[in-house]
PDB file of C-alpha atoms in Angstrom:
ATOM      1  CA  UNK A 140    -193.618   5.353  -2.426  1.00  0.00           C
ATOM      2  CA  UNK A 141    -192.065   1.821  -2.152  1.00  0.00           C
ATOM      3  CA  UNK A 142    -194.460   0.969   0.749  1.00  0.00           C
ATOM      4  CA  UNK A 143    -197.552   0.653   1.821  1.00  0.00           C
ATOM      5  CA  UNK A 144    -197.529   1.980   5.883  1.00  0.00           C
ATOM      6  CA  UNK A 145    -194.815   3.761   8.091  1.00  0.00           C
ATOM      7  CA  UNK A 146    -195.148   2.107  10.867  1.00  0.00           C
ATOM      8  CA  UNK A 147    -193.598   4.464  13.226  1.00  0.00           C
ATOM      9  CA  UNK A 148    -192.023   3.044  16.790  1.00  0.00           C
ATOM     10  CA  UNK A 149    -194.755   4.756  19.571  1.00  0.00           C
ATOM     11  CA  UNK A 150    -192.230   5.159  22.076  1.00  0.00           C
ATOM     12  CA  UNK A 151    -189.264   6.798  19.439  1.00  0.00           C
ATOM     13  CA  UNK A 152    -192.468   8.797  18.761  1.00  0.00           C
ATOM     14  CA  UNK A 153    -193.256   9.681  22.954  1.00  0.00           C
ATOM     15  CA  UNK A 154    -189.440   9.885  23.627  1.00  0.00           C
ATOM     16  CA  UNK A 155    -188.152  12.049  20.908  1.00  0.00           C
ATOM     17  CA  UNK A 156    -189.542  15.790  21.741  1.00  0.00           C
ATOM     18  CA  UNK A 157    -187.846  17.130  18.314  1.00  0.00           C
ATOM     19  CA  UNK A 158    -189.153  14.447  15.928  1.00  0.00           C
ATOM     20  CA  UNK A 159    -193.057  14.461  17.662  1.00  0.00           C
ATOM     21  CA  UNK A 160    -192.899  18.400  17.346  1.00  0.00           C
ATOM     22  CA  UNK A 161    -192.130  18.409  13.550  1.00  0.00           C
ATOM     23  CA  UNK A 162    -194.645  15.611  13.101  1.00  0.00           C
ATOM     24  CA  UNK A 163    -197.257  17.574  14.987  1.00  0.00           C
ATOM     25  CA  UNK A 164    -196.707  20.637  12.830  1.00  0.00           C
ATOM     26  CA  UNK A 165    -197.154  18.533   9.827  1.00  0.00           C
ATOM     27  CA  UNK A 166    -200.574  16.834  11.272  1.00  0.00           C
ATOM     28  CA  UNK A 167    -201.436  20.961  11.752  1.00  0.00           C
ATOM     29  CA  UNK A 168    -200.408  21.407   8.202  1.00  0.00           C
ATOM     30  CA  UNK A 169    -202.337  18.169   6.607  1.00  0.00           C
ATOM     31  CA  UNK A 170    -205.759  18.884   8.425  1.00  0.00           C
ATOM     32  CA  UNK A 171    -205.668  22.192   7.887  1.00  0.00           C
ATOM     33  CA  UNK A 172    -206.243  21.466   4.282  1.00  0.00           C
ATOM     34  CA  UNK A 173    -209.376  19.027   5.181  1.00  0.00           C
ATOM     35  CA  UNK A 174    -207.166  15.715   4.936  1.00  0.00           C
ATOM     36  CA  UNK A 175    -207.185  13.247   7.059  1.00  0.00           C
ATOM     37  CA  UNK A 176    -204.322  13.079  10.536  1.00  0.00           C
ATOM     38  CA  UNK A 177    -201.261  11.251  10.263  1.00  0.00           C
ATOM     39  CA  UNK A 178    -202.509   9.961  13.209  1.00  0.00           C
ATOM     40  CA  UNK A 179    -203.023   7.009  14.771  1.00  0.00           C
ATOM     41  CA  UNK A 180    -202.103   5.712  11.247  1.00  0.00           C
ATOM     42  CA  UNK A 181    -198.506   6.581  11.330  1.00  0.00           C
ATOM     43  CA  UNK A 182    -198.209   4.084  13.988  1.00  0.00           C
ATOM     44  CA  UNK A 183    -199.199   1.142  12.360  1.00  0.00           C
ATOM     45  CA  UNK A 184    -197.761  -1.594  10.858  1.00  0.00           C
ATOM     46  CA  UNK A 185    -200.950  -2.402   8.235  1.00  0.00           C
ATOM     47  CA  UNK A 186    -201.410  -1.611   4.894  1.00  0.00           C
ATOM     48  CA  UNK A 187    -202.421   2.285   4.731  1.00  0.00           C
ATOM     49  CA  UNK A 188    -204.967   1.583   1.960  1.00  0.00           C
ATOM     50  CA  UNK A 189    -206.187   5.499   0.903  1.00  0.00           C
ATOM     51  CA  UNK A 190    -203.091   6.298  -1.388  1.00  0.00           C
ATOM     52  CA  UNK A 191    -203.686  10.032  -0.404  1.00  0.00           C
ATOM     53  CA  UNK A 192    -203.158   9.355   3.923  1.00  0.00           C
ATOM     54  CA  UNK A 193    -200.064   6.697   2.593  1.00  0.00           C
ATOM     55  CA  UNK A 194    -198.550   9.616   0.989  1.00  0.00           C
ATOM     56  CA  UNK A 195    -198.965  12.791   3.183  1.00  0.00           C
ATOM     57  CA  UNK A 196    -198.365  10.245   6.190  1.00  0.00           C
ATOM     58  CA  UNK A 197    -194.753   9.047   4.756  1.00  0.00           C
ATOM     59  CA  UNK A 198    -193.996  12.782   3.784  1.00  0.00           C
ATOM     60  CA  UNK A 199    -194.558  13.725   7.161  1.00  0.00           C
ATOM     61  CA  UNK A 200    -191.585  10.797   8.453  1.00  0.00           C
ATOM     62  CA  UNK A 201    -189.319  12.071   5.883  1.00  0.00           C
ATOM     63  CA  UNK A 202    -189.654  15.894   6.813  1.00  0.00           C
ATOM     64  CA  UNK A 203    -189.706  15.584  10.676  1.00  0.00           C
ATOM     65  CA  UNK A 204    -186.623  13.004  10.221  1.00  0.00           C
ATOM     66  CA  UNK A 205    -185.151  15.273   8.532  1.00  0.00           C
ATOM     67  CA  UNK A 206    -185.603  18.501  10.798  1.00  0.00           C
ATOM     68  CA  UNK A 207    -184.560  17.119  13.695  1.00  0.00           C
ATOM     69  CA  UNK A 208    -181.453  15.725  12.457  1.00  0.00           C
ATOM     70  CA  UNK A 209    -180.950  19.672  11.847  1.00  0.00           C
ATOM     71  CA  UNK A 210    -182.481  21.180  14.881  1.00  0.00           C
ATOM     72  CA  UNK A 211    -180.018  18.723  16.863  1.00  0.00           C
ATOM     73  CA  UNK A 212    -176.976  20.711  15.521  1.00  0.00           C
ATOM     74  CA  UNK A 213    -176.540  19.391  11.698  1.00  0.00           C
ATOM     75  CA  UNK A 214    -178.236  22.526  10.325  1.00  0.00           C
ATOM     76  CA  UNK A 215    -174.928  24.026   9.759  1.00  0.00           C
ATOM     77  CA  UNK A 216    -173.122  21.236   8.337  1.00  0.00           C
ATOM     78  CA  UNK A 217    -175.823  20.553   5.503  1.00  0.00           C
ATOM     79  CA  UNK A 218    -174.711  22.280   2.599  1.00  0.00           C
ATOM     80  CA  UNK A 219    -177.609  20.559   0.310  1.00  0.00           C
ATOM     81  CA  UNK A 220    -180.477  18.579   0.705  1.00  0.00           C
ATOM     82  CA  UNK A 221    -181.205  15.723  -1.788  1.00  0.00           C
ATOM     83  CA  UNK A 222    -184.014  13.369  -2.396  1.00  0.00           C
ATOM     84  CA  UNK A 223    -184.978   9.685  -4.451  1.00  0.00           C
ATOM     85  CA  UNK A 224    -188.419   9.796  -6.134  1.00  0.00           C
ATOM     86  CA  UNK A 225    -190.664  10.694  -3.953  1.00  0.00           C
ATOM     87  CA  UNK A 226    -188.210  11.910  -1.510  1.00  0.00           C
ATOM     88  CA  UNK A 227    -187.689  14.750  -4.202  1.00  0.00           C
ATOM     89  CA  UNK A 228    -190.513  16.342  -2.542  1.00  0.00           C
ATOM     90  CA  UNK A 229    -189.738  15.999   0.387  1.00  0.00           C
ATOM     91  CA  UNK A 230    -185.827  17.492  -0.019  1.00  0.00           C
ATOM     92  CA  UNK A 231    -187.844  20.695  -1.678  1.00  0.00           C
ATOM     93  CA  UNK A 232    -189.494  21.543   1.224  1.00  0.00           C
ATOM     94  CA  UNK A 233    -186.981  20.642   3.625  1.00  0.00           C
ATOM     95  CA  UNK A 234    -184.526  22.925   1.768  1.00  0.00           C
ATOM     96  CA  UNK A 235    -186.988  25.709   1.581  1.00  0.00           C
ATOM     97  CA  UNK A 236    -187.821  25.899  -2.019  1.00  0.00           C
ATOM     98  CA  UNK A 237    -191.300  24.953  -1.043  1.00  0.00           C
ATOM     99  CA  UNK A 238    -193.379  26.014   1.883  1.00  0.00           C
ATOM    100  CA  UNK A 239    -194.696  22.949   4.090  1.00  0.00           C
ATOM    101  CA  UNK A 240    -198.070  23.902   3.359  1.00  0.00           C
ATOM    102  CA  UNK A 241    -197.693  24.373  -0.730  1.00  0.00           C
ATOM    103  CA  UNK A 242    -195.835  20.650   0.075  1.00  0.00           C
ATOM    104  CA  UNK A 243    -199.024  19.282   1.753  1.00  0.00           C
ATOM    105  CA  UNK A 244    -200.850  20.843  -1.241  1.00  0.00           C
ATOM    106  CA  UNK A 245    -198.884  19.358  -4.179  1.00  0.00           C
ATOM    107  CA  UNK A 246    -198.409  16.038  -2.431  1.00  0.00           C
ATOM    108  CA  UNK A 247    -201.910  15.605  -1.569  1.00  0.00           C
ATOM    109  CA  UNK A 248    -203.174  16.488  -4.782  1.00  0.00           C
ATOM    110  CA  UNK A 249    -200.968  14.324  -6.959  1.00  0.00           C
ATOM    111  CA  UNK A 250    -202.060  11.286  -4.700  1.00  0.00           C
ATOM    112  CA  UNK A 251    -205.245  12.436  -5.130  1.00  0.00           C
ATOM    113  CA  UNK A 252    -205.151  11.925  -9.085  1.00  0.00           C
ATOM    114  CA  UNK A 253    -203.649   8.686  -8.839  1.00  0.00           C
ATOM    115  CA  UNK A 254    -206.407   7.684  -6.449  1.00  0.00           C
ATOM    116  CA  UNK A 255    -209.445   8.794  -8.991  1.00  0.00           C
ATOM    117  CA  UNK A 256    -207.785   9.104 -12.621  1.00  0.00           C
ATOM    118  CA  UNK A 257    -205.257   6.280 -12.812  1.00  0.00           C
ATOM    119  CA  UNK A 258    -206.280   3.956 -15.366  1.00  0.00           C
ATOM    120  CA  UNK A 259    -207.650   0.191 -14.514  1.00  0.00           C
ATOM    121  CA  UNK A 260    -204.068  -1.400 -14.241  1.00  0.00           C
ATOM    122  CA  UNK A 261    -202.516  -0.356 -11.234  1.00  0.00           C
ATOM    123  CA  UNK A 262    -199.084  -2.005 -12.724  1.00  0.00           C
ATOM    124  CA  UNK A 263    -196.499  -3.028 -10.732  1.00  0.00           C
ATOM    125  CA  UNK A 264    -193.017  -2.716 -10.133  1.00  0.00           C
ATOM    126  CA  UNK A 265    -189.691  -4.441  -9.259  1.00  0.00           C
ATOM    127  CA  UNK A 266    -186.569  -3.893  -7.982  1.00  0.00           C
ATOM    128  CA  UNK A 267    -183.180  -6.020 -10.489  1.00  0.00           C
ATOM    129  CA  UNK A 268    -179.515  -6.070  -9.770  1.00  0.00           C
ATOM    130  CA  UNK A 269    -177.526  -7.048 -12.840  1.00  0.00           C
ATOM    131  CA  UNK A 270    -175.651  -6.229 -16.019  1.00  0.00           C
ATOM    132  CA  UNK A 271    -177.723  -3.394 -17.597  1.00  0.00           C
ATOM    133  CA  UNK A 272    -177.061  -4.725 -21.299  1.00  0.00           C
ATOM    134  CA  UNK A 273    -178.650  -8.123 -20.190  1.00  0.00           C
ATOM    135  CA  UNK A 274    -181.426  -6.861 -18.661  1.00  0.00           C
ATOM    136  CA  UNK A 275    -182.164  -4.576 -21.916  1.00  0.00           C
ATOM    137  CA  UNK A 276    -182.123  -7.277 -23.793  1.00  0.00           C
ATOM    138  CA  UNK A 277    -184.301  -9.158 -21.317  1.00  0.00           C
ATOM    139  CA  UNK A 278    -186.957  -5.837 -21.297  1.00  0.00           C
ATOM    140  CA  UNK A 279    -187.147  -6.013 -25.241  1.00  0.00           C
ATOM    141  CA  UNK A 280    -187.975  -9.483 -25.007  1.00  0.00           C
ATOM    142  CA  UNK A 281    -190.490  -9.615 -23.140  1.00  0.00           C
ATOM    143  CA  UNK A 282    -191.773  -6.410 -24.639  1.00  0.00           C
ATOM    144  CA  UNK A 283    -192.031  -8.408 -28.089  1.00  0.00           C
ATOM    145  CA  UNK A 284    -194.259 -10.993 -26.381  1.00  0.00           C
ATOM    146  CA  UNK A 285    -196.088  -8.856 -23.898  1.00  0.00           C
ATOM    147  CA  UNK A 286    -198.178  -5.678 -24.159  1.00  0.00           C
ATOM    148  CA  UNK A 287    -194.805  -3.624 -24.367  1.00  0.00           C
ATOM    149  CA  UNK A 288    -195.064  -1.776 -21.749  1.00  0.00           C
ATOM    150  CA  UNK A 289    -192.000  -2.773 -19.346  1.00  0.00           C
ATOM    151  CA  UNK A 290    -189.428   0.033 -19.049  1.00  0.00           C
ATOM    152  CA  UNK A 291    -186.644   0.845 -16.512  1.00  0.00           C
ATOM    153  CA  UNK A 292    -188.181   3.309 -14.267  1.00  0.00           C
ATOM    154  CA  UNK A 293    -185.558   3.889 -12.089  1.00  0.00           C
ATOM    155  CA  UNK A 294    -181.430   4.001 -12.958  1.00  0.00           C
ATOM    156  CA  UNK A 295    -180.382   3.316  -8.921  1.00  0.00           C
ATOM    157  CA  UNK A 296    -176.428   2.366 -10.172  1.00  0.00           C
ATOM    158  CA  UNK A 297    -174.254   0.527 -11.981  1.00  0.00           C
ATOM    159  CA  UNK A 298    -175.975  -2.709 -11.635  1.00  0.00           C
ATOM    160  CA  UNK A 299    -179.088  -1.455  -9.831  1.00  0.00           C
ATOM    161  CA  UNK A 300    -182.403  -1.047 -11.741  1.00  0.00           C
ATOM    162  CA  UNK A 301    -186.268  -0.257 -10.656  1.00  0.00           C
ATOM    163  CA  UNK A 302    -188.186  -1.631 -13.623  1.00  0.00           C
ATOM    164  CA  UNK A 303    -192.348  -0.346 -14.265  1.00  0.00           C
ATOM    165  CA  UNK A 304    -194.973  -2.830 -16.179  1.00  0.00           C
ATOM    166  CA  UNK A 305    -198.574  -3.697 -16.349  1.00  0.00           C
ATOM    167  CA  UNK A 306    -199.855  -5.964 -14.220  1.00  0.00           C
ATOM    168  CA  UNK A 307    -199.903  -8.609 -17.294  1.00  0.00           C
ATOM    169  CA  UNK A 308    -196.240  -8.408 -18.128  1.00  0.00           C
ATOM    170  CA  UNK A 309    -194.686  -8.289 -14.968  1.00  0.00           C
ATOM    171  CA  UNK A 310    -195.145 -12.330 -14.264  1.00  0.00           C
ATOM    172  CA  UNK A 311    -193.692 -13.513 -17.694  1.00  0.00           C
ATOM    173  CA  UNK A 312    -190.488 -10.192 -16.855  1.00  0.00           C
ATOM    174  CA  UNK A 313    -190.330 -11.999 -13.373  1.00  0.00           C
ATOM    175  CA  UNK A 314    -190.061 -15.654 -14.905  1.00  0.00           C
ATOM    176  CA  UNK A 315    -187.393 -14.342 -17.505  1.00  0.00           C
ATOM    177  CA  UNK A 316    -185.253 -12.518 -14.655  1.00  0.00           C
ATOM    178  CA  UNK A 317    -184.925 -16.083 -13.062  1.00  0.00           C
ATOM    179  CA  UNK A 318    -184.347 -18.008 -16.255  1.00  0.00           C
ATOM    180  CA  UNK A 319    -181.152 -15.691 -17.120  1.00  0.00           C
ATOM    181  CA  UNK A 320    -179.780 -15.928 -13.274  1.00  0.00           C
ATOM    182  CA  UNK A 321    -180.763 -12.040 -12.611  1.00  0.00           C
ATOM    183  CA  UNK A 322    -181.624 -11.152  -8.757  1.00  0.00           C
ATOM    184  CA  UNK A 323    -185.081  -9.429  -8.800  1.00  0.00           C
ATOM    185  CA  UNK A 324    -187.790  -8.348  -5.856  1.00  0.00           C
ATOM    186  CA  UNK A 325    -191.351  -7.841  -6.584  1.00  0.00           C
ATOM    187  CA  UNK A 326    -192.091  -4.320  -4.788  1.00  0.00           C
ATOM    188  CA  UNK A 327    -195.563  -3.399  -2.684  1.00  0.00           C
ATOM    189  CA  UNK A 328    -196.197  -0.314  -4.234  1.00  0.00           C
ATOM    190  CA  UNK A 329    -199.636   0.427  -4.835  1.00  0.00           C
ATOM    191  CA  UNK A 330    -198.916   1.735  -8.725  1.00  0.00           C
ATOM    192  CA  UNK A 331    -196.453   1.963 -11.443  1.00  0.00           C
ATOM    193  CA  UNK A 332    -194.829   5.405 -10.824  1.00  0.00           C
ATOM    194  CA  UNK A 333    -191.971   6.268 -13.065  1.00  0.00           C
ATOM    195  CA  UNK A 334    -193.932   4.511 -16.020  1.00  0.00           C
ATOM    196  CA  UNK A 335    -195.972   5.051 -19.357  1.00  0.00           C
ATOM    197  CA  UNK A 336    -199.468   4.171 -16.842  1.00  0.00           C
ATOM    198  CA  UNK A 337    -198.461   7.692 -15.161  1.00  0.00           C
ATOM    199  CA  UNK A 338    -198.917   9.651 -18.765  1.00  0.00           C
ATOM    200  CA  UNK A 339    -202.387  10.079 -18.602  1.00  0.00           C
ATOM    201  CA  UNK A 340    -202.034  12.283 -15.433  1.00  0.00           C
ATOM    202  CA  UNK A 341    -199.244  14.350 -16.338  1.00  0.00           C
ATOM    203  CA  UNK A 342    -202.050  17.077 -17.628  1.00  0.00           C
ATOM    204  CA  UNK A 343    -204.099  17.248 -14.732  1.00  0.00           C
ATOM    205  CA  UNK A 344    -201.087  18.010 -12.630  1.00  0.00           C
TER     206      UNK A 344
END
């Protein structure tokens, strides 16, 4: 989800038989169910700007990456099959506990809400590496002053953090991560996942 195109290499595409074949059978699987190809999009370097084609399109990477690292001989080795975020998905089907069609499905449909229900404020999101007791204190700060609705989305490690806010808080969060010396990246993600802006979907799901 932290991007906004794939940008798949034509010739890794051309050249690797076992990567195009899994990414054909997920094109098969995606426009069976009346979406739009992967392709020529996949390709491409630009923005992907339908959040529902950005998100079957980067599924499709992950899974084909994924089976052909196995089909070349690491199927045996693999004893589990993990996954970040939105690569949770992903490691589901991959593993078998969902069918690449029920994967399309779920995927699809979820973008799908956030493309039609998800509120006015897209929010945004940003990536901090620091001491987690200074950037709590930081987060309730600005929280104070701001609409409250900063949170740390994402727990990457010991000094690793994803953090989720409005569009409205995230510039006076950004100017308070410099001010106390914390490293911080704005991300291009095209909404707030991991956040309180994702609550008013969680029924429809």
């Amino acid at each position: 989800q932290v991007s906004t195109f794939v940008g798949l290499d034509r010739t890794l595409y051309q050249s690797m038989a076992l990567l195009r074949h899994h990414l054909n059978i997920c094109d098969v699987a995606i426009t069976a169910q009346g979406l739009d190809s992967i392709f020529p999009d996949i390709f491409s370097s630009r923005p992907i700007k339908d959040v529902v084609k950005l998100q079957t399109t980067l599924f499709a990477l992950q899974y084909s990456s994924a089976k052909s690292w196995m089909d070349s001989g690491l199927a045996e080795k693999v004893v589990a099959v993990m996954g970040h975020s939105f690569g949770e998905i992903t490691a589901l089907c991959v593993a078998g506990a969902l069918s690449l069609q029920d994967t399309v499905k779920l995927i699809s449909g979820r973008a799908k809400l956030v493309k039609d229900e998800w509120g006015p404020d897209p929010g945004a999101m940003m990536a901090v590496e620091g001491d987690q007791k200074l950037l709590d204190a930081i987060v309730e700060h600005v929280n104070q002053e701001t609409d409250g609705s900063i949170s740390i989305a994402c727990y990457n490690g010991a000094r690793s953090f994803t953090l989720a806010a409005s569009k409205n808080a995230i510039g006076p969060l950004a100017e308070m991560l410099v001010e106390k010396g914390l490293k911080s990246k704005r991300l291009n993600v095209t909404n707030s996942f991991h956040s309180t802006l994702v609550d008013g979907l969680v029924s429809r799901l």
